[in-house]
Amino acid sequence: MNARLKLENTAASQSDYPLASLPLLHSLTPAFDRLPLSDALARQCVLFRQDVTVNCFFGVISDPLDSNLQRWAEARAGDPVIWHLASVDDLAAWLNKQAESTRLLAAPEATERLSQSDEGSEKALSVTQSSQQTSPVVRLVNATLHDALRLGASDIHLESSGNGLDIRYRIDGVLEHIRSVRGSEVAPQVISRLKVLAELDIAETRIPQDGRLAVRLGNAARRIDLRVSIMPSMHGEDGVLRILDKSHLMQGDQALTLEGLGFAGSDMQRLRELAAEPYGMLLASGPTGSGKTTSLYAVLSEIHDGREKIITIEDPVEYQLPGVLQIPVNEKKGLNFARGLRSILRHDPDTIMVGEIRDRETAEIAIQSALTGHRVLSTLHANNVFDVFGRFNHMGIDPYLLTSAISGVWAQRLVRKLCPLCAKQRAPSAQEMHELQIPGDLSPDGFKQAVGCESCRGTGYRGRSAIVEILALDDALRTLIAHRAPINEIRSAARQQGARSLRQAAIDLARQGQTTLEEVRRVTARH
């Protein structure tokens, strides 16, 4: 990789062409009306528009010695071209991403089939039929869903602008711009299509609306649940679709495991010890999308041996566990977490999983369940393990009962893993060592940086790994928490116990060459 970079710098200096990096390419606007994408892919040459006041194009090639290619592109441009040199990998990565985004307007394969289900009633939405319709909106919506699922996106953002619709996917926790569809009528038509599918009020455009949509792909073999959120904006309405794909939680035919989710060996051991306790509450904390529920499923899979009654109440049920009674929340019918939890206690459970503790009533029932001999697993939205106790205090929960019930808490984040094909070594700077509190005696040899290639779509990352901060409560910590000691005092006692912070866990991952210091800074806070 270093030899190739040196060769490219040499070629650039010999040809007097400035280098164009991959981030620079992503920031420019391609002139596909002058040099179409199909020609750009075939010739590995791209024209970009510069500022409207500049009457010339920004040209990018990977071979500075191909004068015939330059003359051909200049004839297509019709205006002067200022040439730049990009690496073969960077230019290929950028072009492939453009090719992926343009496929949104094309219909998916005829073998694919989408169907919407709503509590027993099914309404078929055939992609084959919709591709034969004259309306491009149906094709755009169906193809957007198909493309997002293919790329492994967790969210689809459809954003109305003054002159069209911007489509972005959240992939590996980061939003990526996929494409813009021009036309003032496109955005309202796409949003209306989503409202019809989610059975929302298409006439109401002034207030937020929430709904759900279920689709099946591949002859109903794969079901994906979608949460639909519609929000009014300056330019009309925006839509966000949260993808709940159960197949992402499965590892072939194998059950979920903490090891399969990327947990470090010491963290796995501590979590397994806490989960093995016969009673008490084990909590997972973190923001939305940090993998809390998936980790809880992995814990349940590991402790499920068929000799205990395990019942879950979730919103929604994201992964089916054989031999486990799973209850979906249904607010419309009056079944919320608190009411469902009361009924569960009368069903002779040994282990209970509550999808999320949102209010005081649910918290009180969960704590009583843990105090009366049940093992309780649940999630709570908090930034770190110490904020969990502040959340319960805000709900008005007695700290003595809380500390008696809780056996352990872990906070979790997901960090992007480096692409193994293009990552290269990079020692941290002195400023980074100080800012991230990296020990000075730590060898910098293991640290790497993201580069970007065709395999990772130019991002430099592929996949994610979990990092955790685990707090197992002992008598000293219970006393401090029950007496509402200052957070810094509780944190100091936890560090003496051996607990490491999320940032320390992320730095350890970066030191092993699995992620970058930029990702550490993006995902974790100082404490």
C-alpha angles and dihedrals in degrees: 000000000000091000091052092049090050090050091050092049089050092050091048093051093047093050095039089233116140117234119254112207125209094253088053091052091052090053095055130083114238119226097221090158088069100034110019122222092246090058091043090054092047096046100031090231129120136190120209129192117241127201113318089243091060114080097207141071133248105234125196127194135161097214112057092184096062099097092166090060091051093050090048092051093045089054089053092047096052089204134069117290126212104209126220131182124233128181117260091244095047094048092046091049092051094046093048091052090052090050091052093051094049090055088070091085093050119085118253122246116302090238091066119094130187122200131178119219129192117182097314100331117099129200115193120227107185114198089202091058094042092051088058092054121098094230111096091197094073090048092047095051095045094044092047090056091046093048094046092051091048091053093046096244119172096201138022117210118199107188125187116222131182093269107023148327129307117206120203132172128205104226120177089351096304127101114239123191108234104178147319122237112205124218129086091235096053100077098051091045093051092047091048089051090053091049091054092050093047092042094241128148106276092189093059112083103150103070134047118265131195129197145147136244131189123200133182125210130198103023092322092302095123124043122198123187118210128197110209122206121183118191130182114239141177092273100038122285135338126209131206123190117197109206115218101187111177092196089067088065094053124087101203108283092332126104120249115272134183089237091055090054091058101255116163117250096250092046092050091051094051093047092048090051091051092045090050092063107113093225140009136076125289114191133195117202134188142103125295111290097024094117099253096139093045090053091049089053089052091051091049092048091053097048095041107103099151095253096095135058109244120189127179133190113199143168095241120355100242102180130023114231115198113237093016124111105229121189122194119217113245110188093178090061093043096255106135130157095271096048093043092049091054091053092047091058089061090053096072099248127178096190126027127191118198112195094218139349104226106157145024096261093055091044093052094049092046091051092048089050091054092047092051096058105278128126107233125193121186147144132241131187106244133131096233141355093272094053088060091075091048089054092053090046089053089053089055097249117160106250093215092057091043096054091044091054102041117081097175148346131206130191118208141196135173119229125192116250122227119256104251093213100061109018115118136191120275126170115218117252123242090254091054091048089055097040095048093038093237111174111255093226092057113113111244093207096098098053119104140180134223117253109168132231142176093277094058096037090251095297099107091228136091122185131338139260131207123245120189142191110209127199117187110191117233128175094273094053093044090055093050094047094044090053091047094242118186115279093242090057092050090046091051091051091049092051089052087053089057101258114150125206127245090252092053090050090050093048089052088054091049091048088057090055094247098115140006135258088240088060090047090055093046097050106033136054127224095261 
